[in-house]
Short mmCIF file of C-alpha atoms in Angstrom, two decimals:
data_model
loop_
_atom_site.label_atom_id
_atom_site.label_comp_id
_atom_site.label_asym_id
_atom_site.label_seq_id
_atom_site.Cartn_x
_atom_site.Cartn_y
_atom_site.Cartn_z
CA MET A 1466 0.03 0.02 -0.04
CA SER A 1467 2.80 2.44 0.98
CA GLN A 1468 4.67 1.58 -2.14
CA ILE A 1469 1.68 2.61 -4.31
CA GLY A 1470 1.12 5.94 -2.16
CA GLU A 1471 4.78 6.63 -2.48
CA GLY A 1472 4.63 5.79 -6.11
CA ILE A 1473 1.73 8.45 -6.43
CA LEU A 1474 3.75 11.03 -4.69
CA GLU A 1475 6.65 10.64 -6.82
CA ALA A 1476 4.63 10.49 -9.92
CA ILE A 1477 3.13 13.97 -8.99
CA ARG A 1478 6.54 15.30 -8.35
CA MET A 1479 7.84 14.07 -11.68
CA ILE A 1480 4.75 15.85 -13.45
CA VAL A 1481 5.16 18.96 -11.58
CA THR A 1482 8.66 19.34 -12.09
CA LEU A 1483 8.46 18.37 -15.79
CA ASN A 1484 10.67 15.31 -15.64
CA PRO A 1485 12.54 15.36 -19.04
CA ASP A 1486 12.18 11.35 -19.44
CA LEU A 1487 8.44 11.74 -18.76
CA ILE A 1488 8.09 14.67 -21.00
CA LYS A 1489 9.91 12.91 -23.92
CA ILE A 1490 7.51 9.77 -23.66
CA VAL A 1491 4.37 11.92 -23.41
CA GLY A 1492 5.50 14.04 -26.34
CA LEU A 1493 6.16 11.14 -28.54
CA SER A 1494 2.96 9.39 -27.32
CA LEU A 1495 0.97 12.47 -28.41
CA TRP A 1496 2.81 13.06 -31.68
CA VAL A 1497 2.31 9.32 -32.83
CA SER A 1498 -1.36 9.16 -31.76
CA LEU A 1499 -2.55 12.63 -33.06
CA SER A 1500 -0.59 12.11 -36.27
CA ALA A 1501 -2.33 8.63 -36.62
CA ILE A 1502 -5.73 10.11 -35.75
CA VAL A 1503 -5.55 13.06 -38.35
CA ILE A 1504 -4.76 10.63 -41.12
CA ALA A 1505 -7.53 8.12 -39.92
CA THR A 1506 -9.93 10.98 -39.57
CA ILE A 1507 -9.33 12.20 -43.18
CA LEU A 1508 -9.75 8.71 -44.59
CA GLY A 1509 -12.30 7.45 -42.24
CA VAL A 1510 -14.83 10.32 -42.51
CA LEU A 1511 -14.55 10.34 -46.46
CA LEU A 1512 -15.06 6.53 -46.45
CA GLY A 1513 -17.78 6.47 -43.75
CA THR A 1514 -19.62 9.14 -45.40
CA TRP A 1515 -19.62 7.57 -48.71
CA LEU A 1516 -20.74 4.02 -47.12
CA GLY A 1517 -23.09 5.84 -44.89
CA LEU A 1518 -24.97 7.58 -47.88
CA LYS A 1519 -25.12 4.08 -49.70
CA SER A 1520 -27.91 1.64 -49.38
CA GLU A 1521 -27.15 -0.82 -46.70
CA LYS A 1522 -27.89 -3.64 -49.00
CA LYS A 1523 -25.11 -2.75 -51.45
CA THR A 1524 -22.51 -2.27 -48.66
CA ARG A 1525 -23.41 -5.38 -46.39
CA PHE A 1526 -20.16 -7.27 -46.97
CA ILE A 1527 -17.91 -4.10 -46.48
CA ASN A 1528 -20.09 -3.35 -43.29
CA LYS A 1529 -19.34 -6.63 -41.86
CA LEU A 1530 -15.64 -6.41 -42.71
CA ILE A 1531 -15.44 -2.79 -40.96
CA PHE A 1532 -17.14 -4.13 -37.80
CA THR A 1533 -14.87 -7.08 -37.71
CA LEU A 1534 -11.88 -4.75 -38.04
CA MET A 1535 -13.22 -2.43 -35.22
CA GLY A 1536 -12.70 -5.24 -32.89
CA MET A 1537 -9.35 -6.24 -34.10
CA PRO A 1538 -6.76 -7.14 -31.42
CA PRO A 1539 -3.79 -4.75 -31.48
CA VAL A 1540 -1.18 -7.51 -31.57
CA VAL A 1541 -2.88 -8.86 -34.78
CA ALA A 1542 -2.68 -5.29 -36.37
CA GLY A 1543 0.92 -5.08 -35.14
CA LEU A 1544 1.72 -8.32 -36.71
CA ILE A 1545 0.20 -7.43 -40.16
CA ILE A 1546 2.07 -4.04 -40.17
CA TYR A 1547 5.30 -5.83 -39.02
CA LEU A 1548 4.97 -8.19 -41.79
CA ILE A 1549 4.46 -5.56 -44.32
CA LEU A 1550 7.30 -3.46 -43.19
CA SER A 1551 9.83 -6.08 -42.09
CA ARG A 1552 12.87 -6.45 -44.58
CA GLN A 1553 11.39 -9.35 -46.57
CA GLY A 1554 7.83 -7.55 -46.60
CA PRO A 1555 6.40 -5.47 -49.49
CA LEU A 1556 7.26 -2.19 -47.98
CA GLY A 1557 10.53 -3.43 -46.41
CA VAL A 1558 12.50 -0.99 -48.67
CA LEU A 1559 11.17 1.92 -46.81
CA GLY A 1560 12.93 0.96 -43.60
CA LEU A 1561 10.15 2.02 -41.32
CA LEU A 1562 10.03 -0.71 -38.84
CA TYR A 1563 11.16 0.37 -35.39
CA THR A 1564 10.49 4.05 -36.20
CA PRO A 1565 7.61 6.36 -35.26
CA GLY A 1566 6.31 6.23 -38.83
CA ALA A 1567 5.71 2.49 -38.41
CA MET A 1568 3.81 3.25 -35.06
CA ILE A 1569 1.77 5.74 -36.85
CA ILE A 1570 0.86 3.31 -39.69
CA ALA A 1571 -0.05 0.61 -36.98
CA GLN A 1572 -2.17 3.30 -35.32
CA VAL A 1573 -3.97 4.36 -38.38
CA PHE A 1574 -4.74 0.74 -39.08
CA LEU A 1575 -6.43 0.51 -35.67
CA ALA A 1576 -8.30 3.61 -35.72
CA LEU A 1577 -9.48 3.69 -39.32
CA PRO A 1578 -12.06 1.01 -39.05
CA ILE A 1579 -13.52 2.66 -35.83
CA ILE A 1580 -13.80 5.99 -37.38
CA THR A 1581 -15.08 4.72 -40.54
CA GLY A 1582 -17.58 2.49 -38.83
CA LEU A 1583 -19.11 4.89 -36.30
CA THR A 1584 -19.13 7.82 -39.01
CA MET A 1585 -21.05 5.28 -41.24
CA VAL A 1586 -23.50 4.31 -38.57
CA GLY A 1587 -23.88 8.08 -37.50
CA ILE A 1588 -24.49 9.12 -41.04
CA ARG A 1589 -26.86 6.27 -41.89
CA ALA A 1590 -29.24 7.50 -39.35
CA ARG A 1591 -29.92 10.87 -40.82
CA GLY A 1592 -27.51 11.52 -43.71
CA LYS A 1593 -30.01 10.64 -46.52
CA VAL A 1594 -32.38 13.08 -45.19
CA ILE A 1595 -29.90 15.88 -44.84
CA GLU A 1596 -28.54 15.03 -48.19
CA GLU A 1597 -31.94 15.23 -49.89
CA THR A 1598 -32.63 18.39 -48.08
CA ALA A 1599 -29.49 20.06 -49.39
CA ARG A 1600 -30.17 18.74 -52.86
CA SER A 1601 -33.73 19.89 -52.89
CA LEU A 1602 -32.32 23.44 -52.17
CA GLY A 1603 -30.04 23.35 -55.18
CA ALA A 1604 -26.74 21.85 -53.55
CA ASP A 1605 -24.48 19.93 -55.98
CA SER A 1606 -23.15 16.58 -54.89
CA ARG A 1607 -20.00 18.17 -53.14
CA LEU A 1608 -22.07 20.61 -51.11
CA ALA A 1609 -24.61 18.26 -50.31
CA ALA A 1610 -22.00 15.70 -48.90
CA TRP A 1611 -20.15 18.48 -47.02
CA THR A 1612 -23.46 19.52 -45.56
CA VAL A 1613 -23.97 15.88 -44.47
CA VAL A 1614 -20.65 15.72 -42.71
CA LYS A 1615 -21.07 19.17 -41.08
CA GLU A 1616 -24.77 18.27 -39.79
CA SER A 1617 -23.23 14.88 -38.53
CA ARG A 1618 -20.44 16.44 -36.74
CA MET A 1619 -21.44 15.07 -33.49
CA ALA A 1620 -21.41 11.63 -34.39
CA ILE A 1621 -18.14 12.07 -36.22
CA LEU A 1622 -16.53 13.71 -33.33
CA GLY A 1623 -17.63 10.78 -31.25
CA ALA A 1624 -15.88 8.45 -33.68
CA VAL A 1625 -12.77 10.42 -33.74
CA ILE A 1626 -12.72 10.67 -29.90
CA THR A 1627 -13.34 6.75 -29.67
CA GLY A 1628 -10.67 6.25 -32.13
CA PHE A 1629 -8.19 8.37 -30.28
CA GLY A 1630 -8.96 6.47 -27.07
CA ARG A 1631 -8.28 3.21 -28.82
CA VAL A 1632 -4.91 4.25 -30.10
CA VAL A 1633 -3.47 6.43 -27.28
CA ALA A 1634 -4.19 3.28 -24.83
CA GLU A 1635 -2.88 0.51 -27.00
CA VAL A 1636 0.23 -1.15 -26.36
CA GLY A 1637 0.56 -4.37 -28.39
CA ALA A 1638 0.80 -2.84 -31.91
CA VAL A 1639 3.32 -0.12 -31.15
CA MET A 1640 5.40 -2.64 -29.07
CA MET A 1641 5.48 -4.88 -32.16
CA VAL A 1642 6.40 -2.34 -34.89
CA GLY A 1643 8.09 0.54 -32.73
CA GLY A 1644 10.25 -1.85 -30.47
CA ASN A 1645 9.92 0.36 -27.36
CA ILE A 1646 13.49 1.89 -28.22
CA ASP A 1647 14.36 4.39 -25.34
CA GLY A 1648 14.19 7.98 -26.84
CA ARG A 1649 13.18 6.88 -30.25
CA THR A 1650 10.00 4.73 -30.16
CA ARG A 1651 9.03 4.68 -26.36
CA VAL A 1652 5.51 5.88 -25.79
CA MET A 1653 3.30 6.02 -22.51
CA THR A 1654 1.81 2.54 -22.72
CA THR A 1655 5.10 0.79 -23.60
CA ALA A 1656 6.97 2.73 -21.02
CA ILE A 1657 4.15 1.71 -18.48
CA VAL A 1658 4.76 -1.94 -19.31
CA LEU A 1659 8.65 -1.69 -18.96
CA GLU A 1660 8.79 0.48 -15.99
CA THR A 1661 6.41 -1.90 -14.29
CA ARG A 1662 8.47 -4.90 -15.10
CA LYS A 1663 11.46 -3.14 -13.73
CA GLY A 1664 9.57 -2.29 -10.48
CA ASN A 1665 10.04 1.31 -11.28
CA PHE A 1666 6.48 2.25 -10.28
CA GLU A 1667 6.89 6.18 -10.02
CA LEU A 1668 7.36 6.56 -13.65
CA ALA A 1669 4.62 3.95 -14.56
CA ILE A 1670 2.10 5.65 -12.14
CA GLY A 1671 2.96 9.11 -13.52
CA LEU A 1672 2.47 7.90 -17.02
CA GLY A 1673 -0.83 6.21 -16.04
CA MET A 1674 -2.17 9.45 -14.38
CA ILE A 1675 -1.26 11.35 -17.48
CA LEU A 1676 -2.99 8.85 -19.68
CA LEU A 1677 -6.11 8.93 -17.48
CA SER A 1678 -6.09 12.84 -17.35
CA LEU A 1679 -5.67 13.03 -21.05
CA SER A 1680 -8.74 10.68 -21.40
CA PHE A 1681 -10.67 12.72 -18.82
CA PHE A 1682 -9.63 15.98 -20.98
CA VAL A 1683 -10.67 14.56 -24.21
CA ASN A 1684 -14.08 13.04 -22.86
CA SER A 1685 -14.86 16.61 -21.16
CA VAL A 1686 -14.28 18.39 -24.53
CA LEU A 1687 -16.70 16.01 -26.30
CA TYR A 1688 -19.39 16.19 -23.48
CA THR A 1689 -19.19 20.07 -23.85
CA ILE A 1690 -19.51 20.17 -27.70
CA GLN A 1691 -22.20 17.50 -27.70
CA LYS A 1692 -24.23 19.63 -25.48
CA GLY A 1693 -24.77 21.89 -28.51
CA GLY A 1694 -27.17 19.00 -29.78
CA ASP A 1695 -27.83 17.92 -33.12
CA ALA A 1696 -29.67 18.91 -36.48
CA HIS A 1697 -33.42 19.67 -35.82
CA GLU A 1698 -36.34 17.70 -37.34
CA GLY A 1699 -39.47 19.78 -36.72
CA MET B 503 -50.33 38.16 -62.39
CA PRO B 504 -48.60 35.41 -64.37
CA MET B 505 -49.93 34.45 -67.53
CA LYS B 506 -52.04 31.31 -67.42
CA ASP B 507 -52.49 30.52 -71.11
CA LYS B 508 -48.70 29.98 -71.88
CA SER B 509 -47.06 26.54 -72.53
CA PRO B 510 -47.01 24.73 -69.38
CA LEU B 511 -44.26 25.02 -66.93
CA LEU B 512 -44.25 21.24 -66.55
CA GLU B 513 -45.37 18.69 -68.81
CA MET B 514 -45.43 14.78 -67.92
CA THR B 515 -46.43 12.03 -70.11
CA GLY B 516 -45.92 8.46 -69.45
CA VAL B 517 -44.01 8.59 -66.17
CA SER B 518 -44.34 5.56 -64.03
CA LYS B 519 -42.45 4.20 -60.87
CA VAL B 520 -42.43 0.69 -60.03
CA PHE B 521 -40.90 -0.60 -56.60
CA GLN B 522 -41.91 -4.23 -56.03
CA ARG B 523 -45.46 -2.91 -57.32
CA GLU B 524 -46.55 -0.03 -59.53
CA ILE B 525 -46.40 3.22 -57.22
CA LEU B 526 -47.09 5.94 -59.80
CA ASN B 527 -48.35 5.96 -63.44
CA ILE B 528 -48.92 9.28 -64.86
CA GLU B 529 -50.31 9.08 -68.43
CA SER B 530 -50.49 12.92 -68.66
CA LEU B 531 -49.99 16.06 -66.41
CA ALA B 532 -49.54 19.67 -67.22
CA LEU B 533 -48.75 22.42 -64.74
CA GLN B 534 -49.58 26.12 -65.63
CA GLU B 535 -47.06 28.79 -64.38
CA GLY B 536 -48.35 30.82 -61.42
CA LEU B 537 -51.15 28.35 -60.09
CA ILE B 538 -51.39 26.63 -56.90
CA TYR B 539 -52.05 22.86 -57.40
CA GLY B 540 -53.51 20.83 -54.38
CA VAL B 541 -52.82 17.16 -54.71
CA ILE B 542 -55.19 15.05 -52.78
CA GLY B 543 -55.66 11.36 -52.50
CA PRO B 544 -55.59 8.31 -49.98
CA SER B 545 -52.36 7.32 -48.32
CA GLY B 546 -50.04 5.28 -50.54
CA ALA B 547 -51.51 6.85 -53.80
CA GLY B 548 -48.18 8.04 -54.93
CA LYS B 549 -48.35 11.78 -54.04
CA SER B 550 -45.09 12.12 -52.40
CA THR B 551 -43.40 9.86 -55.11
CA LEU B 552 -44.67 12.42 -57.64
CA LEU B 553 -42.97 15.30 -55.87
CA ARG B 554 -39.89 13.39 -55.60
CA ILE B 555 -39.79 12.50 -59.24
CA ILE B 556 -40.44 15.93 -60.14
CA ASN B 557 -37.67 17.17 -57.85
CA LEU B 558 -35.21 14.54 -59.31
CA LEU B 559 -34.64 12.90 -56.22
CA THR B 560 -36.23 9.69 -57.22
CA PRO B 561 -35.68 8.47 -60.80
CA PRO B 562 -38.84 7.19 -62.68
CA THR B 563 -38.88 3.62 -63.90
CA GLN B 564 -39.93 4.95 -67.28
CA GLY B 565 -40.64 8.24 -68.93
CA THR B 566 -39.26 11.87 -68.35
CA TYR B 567 -40.78 15.24 -68.54
CA HIS B 568 -40.49 18.54 -69.91
CA PHE B 569 -39.77 21.52 -67.45
CA MET B 570 -39.72 25.08 -68.91
CA GLY B 571 -39.85 23.82 -72.38
CA GLU B 572 -36.99 21.39 -71.93
CA VAL B 573 -36.68 17.66 -71.61
CA VAL B 574 -35.37 17.01 -68.16
CA GLN B 575 -32.10 15.28 -68.00
CA ARG B 576 -30.68 13.46 -64.84
CA GLU B 577 -27.66 11.76 -66.28
CA SER B 578 -24.98 14.23 -65.04
CA ASP B 579 -24.80 16.26 -61.87
CA ARG B 580 -24.60 19.45 -64.01
CA GLU B 581 -27.75 18.63 -65.97
CA ARG B 582 -29.76 17.54 -63.08
CA LEU B 583 -28.85 20.74 -61.07
CA LYS B 584 -29.90 22.96 -64.05
CA PHE B 585 -33.39 21.92 -63.54
CA GLN B 586 -33.21 21.23 -59.74
CA ARG B 587 -32.18 24.73 -59.22
CA GLU B 588 -35.35 25.98 -60.72
CA MET B 589 -37.45 24.35 -58.02
CA ALA B 590 -37.59 23.48 -54.33
CA LEU B 591 -39.02 20.64 -52.32
CA VAL B 592 -40.10 20.96 -48.66
CA PHE B 593 -40.55 17.82 -46.92
CA GLN B 594 -43.31 16.68 -44.32
CA LYS B 595 -40.63 16.11 -41.69
CA THR B 596 -38.73 19.53 -41.83
CA LEU B 597 -35.01 19.34 -41.33
CA LEU B 598 -33.40 22.52 -40.30
CA PHE B 599 -29.58 22.61 -40.44
CA ARG B 600 -27.77 23.27 -37.05
CA GLU B 601 -27.39 27.02 -37.82
CA SER B 602 -29.39 30.18 -37.36
CA VAL B 603 -32.55 30.65 -39.31
CA TRP B 604 -30.65 33.45 -41.26
CA HIS B 605 -28.12 31.09 -42.42
CA ASN B 606 -30.68 28.34 -43.09
CA ILE B 607 -32.65 30.67 -45.39
CA ALA B 608 -29.25 31.56 -47.01
CA PHE B 609 -28.42 28.07 -47.94
CA GLY B 610 -29.94 27.93 -51.32
CA LEU B 611 -28.62 31.35 -52.44
CA LYS B 612 -25.10 30.32 -51.40
CA ALA B 613 -25.42 26.90 -53.17
CA ARG B 614 -26.16 29.12 -56.37
CA LYS B 615 -22.79 31.17 -55.64
CA ILE B 616 -24.80 34.35 -55.47
CA PRO B 617 -22.58 37.19 -54.18
CA ARG B 618 -22.41 37.55 -50.53
CA ARG B 619 -23.83 41.00 -50.59
CA ASP B 620 -26.92 40.07 -52.59
CA VAL B 621 -27.30 36.97 -50.14
CA GLU B 622 -27.47 39.39 -47.33
CA LYS B 623 -29.85 41.62 -49.02
CA ARG B 624 -32.32 39.01 -50.26
CA VAL B 625 -32.43 37.13 -47.01
CA ASP B 626 -33.06 40.25 -44.93
CA GLU B 627 -35.79 41.40 -47.37
CA LEU B 628 -37.55 38.01 -47.31
CA LEU B 629 -37.39 38.00 -43.59
CA ALA B 630 -39.01 41.34 -43.58
CA TYR B 631 -41.54 40.40 -46.16
CA LEU B 632 -42.63 37.34 -44.17
CA GLY B 633 -42.57 39.14 -40.82
CA MET B 634 -39.98 36.81 -39.42
CA GLU B 635 -37.10 39.11 -38.56
CA ASP B 636 -37.57 38.21 -34.91
CA LEU B 637 -36.58 34.50 -35.71
CA ALA B 638 -33.52 35.58 -37.84
CA HIS B 639 -30.90 34.71 -35.13
CA ARG B 640 -32.49 31.79 -33.55
CA ARG B 641 -31.30 28.34 -33.85
CA GLY B 642 -33.42 25.75 -35.89
CA ASP B 643 -33.51 23.56 -32.69
CA THR B 644 -35.20 26.13 -30.63
CA LEU B 645 -38.08 26.73 -32.86
CA SER B 646 -41.51 25.32 -32.48
CA GLY B 647 -43.12 22.92 -35.15
CA GLY B 648 -44.87 25.80 -36.89
CA GLU B 649 -41.98 28.16 -36.76
CA ALA B 650 -39.51 25.45 -38.21
CA GLN B 651 -42.14 24.71 -40.94
CA ARG B 652 -42.45 28.49 -41.80
CA VAL B 653 -38.48 28.82 -42.03
CA ALA B 654 -38.41 25.71 -44.19
CA ILE B 655 -40.63 27.22 -46.68
CA ALA B 656 -39.00 30.63 -46.38
CA ARG B 657 -35.70 28.65 -47.04
CA ALA B 658 -37.09 26.99 -50.22
CA VAL B 659 -38.62 30.50 -51.76
CA ALA B 660 -35.50 32.39 -50.89
CA PHE B 661 -33.90 31.72 -54.32
CA GLU B 662 -37.23 32.35 -56.10
CA PRO B 663 -37.91 29.02 -57.69
CA LYS B 664 -40.28 28.56 -60.56
CA LEU B 665 -41.92 25.82 -58.87
CA LEU B 666 -42.37 25.05 -55.22
CA LEU B 667 -43.13 21.47 -54.11
CA LEU B 668 -44.76 21.07 -50.58
CA ASP B 669 -45.27 17.54 -48.97
CA GLU B 670 -47.81 18.00 -46.31
CA PRO B 671 -46.70 21.35 -45.24
CA THR B 672 -49.15 21.63 -42.33
CA ALA B 673 -49.17 18.23 -40.95
CA ASN B 674 -49.66 18.07 -37.16
CA LEU B 675 -49.61 22.01 -36.82
CA ASP B 676 -52.22 23.84 -34.77
CA PRO B 677 -54.93 25.95 -36.60
CA ARG B 678 -53.06 29.27 -36.20
CA ASN B 679 -49.88 28.14 -37.84
CA VAL B 680 -51.95 26.26 -40.64
CA ALA B 681 -53.39 29.64 -41.26
CA LEU B 682 -50.10 31.58 -41.29
CA ILE B 683 -48.43 28.85 -43.78
CA GLU B 684 -51.48 28.87 -45.92
CA ASP B 685 -51.12 32.61 -46.15
CA MET B 686 -47.58 32.53 -46.95
CA ILE B 687 -48.03 30.07 -49.73
CA GLN B 688 -50.90 32.09 -51.27
CA GLY B 689 -48.75 35.34 -50.92
CA MET B 690 -45.57 33.62 -52.58
CA SER B 691 -47.74 32.47 -55.48
CA ARG B 692 -49.54 35.91 -55.96
CA ASP B 693 -46.58 38.15 -55.29
CA LYS B 694 -43.52 36.15 -56.73
CA GLY B 695 -45.46 34.17 -59.39
CA ILE B 696 -44.27 30.87 -58.11
CA THR B 697 -46.11 27.88 -59.23
CA VAL B 698 -46.93 25.70 -56.21
CA VAL B 699 -47.74 21.86 -55.93
CA MET B 700 -49.10 21.13 -52.45
CA VAL B 701 -49.78 17.41 -51.40
CA THR B 702 -52.31 17.34 -48.61
CA HIS B 703 -54.57 15.06 -46.73
CA ASN B 704 -56.75 17.98 -45.82
CA VAL B 705 -59.42 18.25 -48.65
CA PHE B 706 -60.55 21.46 -46.92
CA GLN B 707 -57.28 22.91 -47.24
CA ALA B 708 -56.86 22.04 -50.87
CA ARG B 709 -60.25 23.73 -51.41
CA ARG B 710 -59.08 26.87 -49.44
CA VAL B 711 -55.66 27.41 -51.10
CA SER B 712 -55.49 25.70 -54.54
CA ASP B 713 -56.50 27.02 -58.10
CA GLN B 714 -56.60 23.52 -59.29
CA VAL B 715 -57.04 20.16 -57.54
CA ILE B 716 -55.37 16.92 -58.62
CA PHE B 717 -56.85 13.72 -57.25
CA ILE B 718 -54.57 10.61 -57.29
CA ASP B 719 -55.53 7.26 -56.32
CA GLU B 720 -53.64 4.01 -56.81
CA GLY B 721 -50.76 5.83 -58.61
CA ARG B 722 -52.91 7.29 -61.17
CA ILE B 723 -54.42 10.93 -61.72
CA VAL B 724 -58.23 10.26 -61.48
CA GLU B 725 -59.08 13.89 -62.02
CA ILE B 726 -57.45 17.31 -62.32
CA GLY B 727 -59.37 20.67 -62.50
CA PRO B 728 -60.60 23.65 -60.85
CA VAL B 729 -61.55 23.65 -57.41
CA ASP B 730 -65.12 24.59 -58.03
CA ARG B 731 -65.41 21.58 -60.46
CA VAL B 732 -63.55 19.08 -58.42
CA PHE B 733 -65.65 19.73 -55.25
CA SER B 734 -68.90 19.83 -57.20
CA PRO B 735 -71.45 16.89 -58.03
CA GLU B 736 -69.83 16.82 -61.67
CA ALA B 737 -66.62 15.56 -60.25
CA HIS B 738 -65.46 11.93 -60.94
CA ARG B 739 -67.33 9.41 -58.68
CA LYS B 740 -64.03 8.35 -57.02
CA THR B 741 -63.09 12.08 -56.29
CA ARG B 742 -66.63 12.56 -54.83
CA ALA B 743 -66.20 9.61 -52.74
CA TYR B 744 -62.81 10.53 -51.44
CA VAL B 745 -63.79 14.48 -50.78
CA GLN B 746 -66.89 13.26 -48.88
CA GLY B 747 -64.91 10.72 -46.75
CA LYS B 748 -66.78 7.66 -48.12
CA MET B 749 -63.43 6.10 -49.80
CA ILE B 750 -62.73 2.92 -48.12
CA TYR B 751 -58.95 2.34 -48.17
#
């Protein structure tokens, strides 16, 4: 018990004094996860909107595939990306394995199905009505699609936040393709695993507290924005 | 007043829609400019499908129609837009965008890439004409059902379409809002020369508001004619049965 208490106190001290090791790990984690989420959002919103506006009958197989990938274990994602980026793999020549680039790719692979799937579900609920309303007012295809995205922003935001929650907290994929190299590919989750194994609980607890705080901050932002409500059907 | 003896604004011949069963089969329909057409008929008669086909939201299974003297093309986005931008459809379940009333009304004008200054002038003028200035900065989701429907109609007429299609515009509204919307529809037709096609289940409303009444049953136009005739003993027996509430469906 005292070990946990001491660990928390030490962790607070490290956070308050901006411990360089801690800052480096948090900075890399945020860089990797935010980059991955930006890429996954651009691709996922486009794909999810397109699928959401298509009839469910026509996209049944793709829907099943996306829903399956939404629950894909991170280690499986890590294994697939590892095999693709390994020296004998199809993209081995790029030399990305054990770099932050490989970690970003793995996280995009994990977040993309979530953002695509949740965007598709959100848009399928009301997208057609929004699209037809826009078209009936003279919108071309591009403006109609943009209006659907704009009006479904709450659902899309929820999808992005869920995707971010998934990638920032996952450990298996980034461990496999990043290698947990100190100063290069060590992120919060892989560092927590390592420090716990070493018995170095202060840093592990500090990183855990930062992860939780980040999750709380992100969810608070979502809650505040969602209070703005959704489009109105009179 | 608009000319009523010119060539029709819209001419439809041999247009049908089949979806598992035949939903609509219009042998012939001609809409004259500047008139208000009330479309009545039992539920499932094909009234809303007719509006959707005219507005190019639903492709017909067979046939096409002429609008403003041209054959309506729907193959490309550009062709579709050319015709669609001359008309507007207000759905029964109104959807207002998550913006202010002012921005909702400006939507169609912005879609037509009208210069910003002109958009501002036209939206402000329309709000003043309709006596809705007090709603300008309210958000769509703070409006009552009647207010939302009035805003939806204002949004549809802001760009002064040649043809305004209304699907049950006063369904589930209280008498005061029904009266306000009926005044609005008649005013738009009278002052701006907009041709209106209004689907309604309320035969009394069709009688109050329309110049011409179209009675549709089982996807086919049974009768089209001036209000006085459609609501007279000379009307088709099916029309008489429907307006007298004797039609069993």
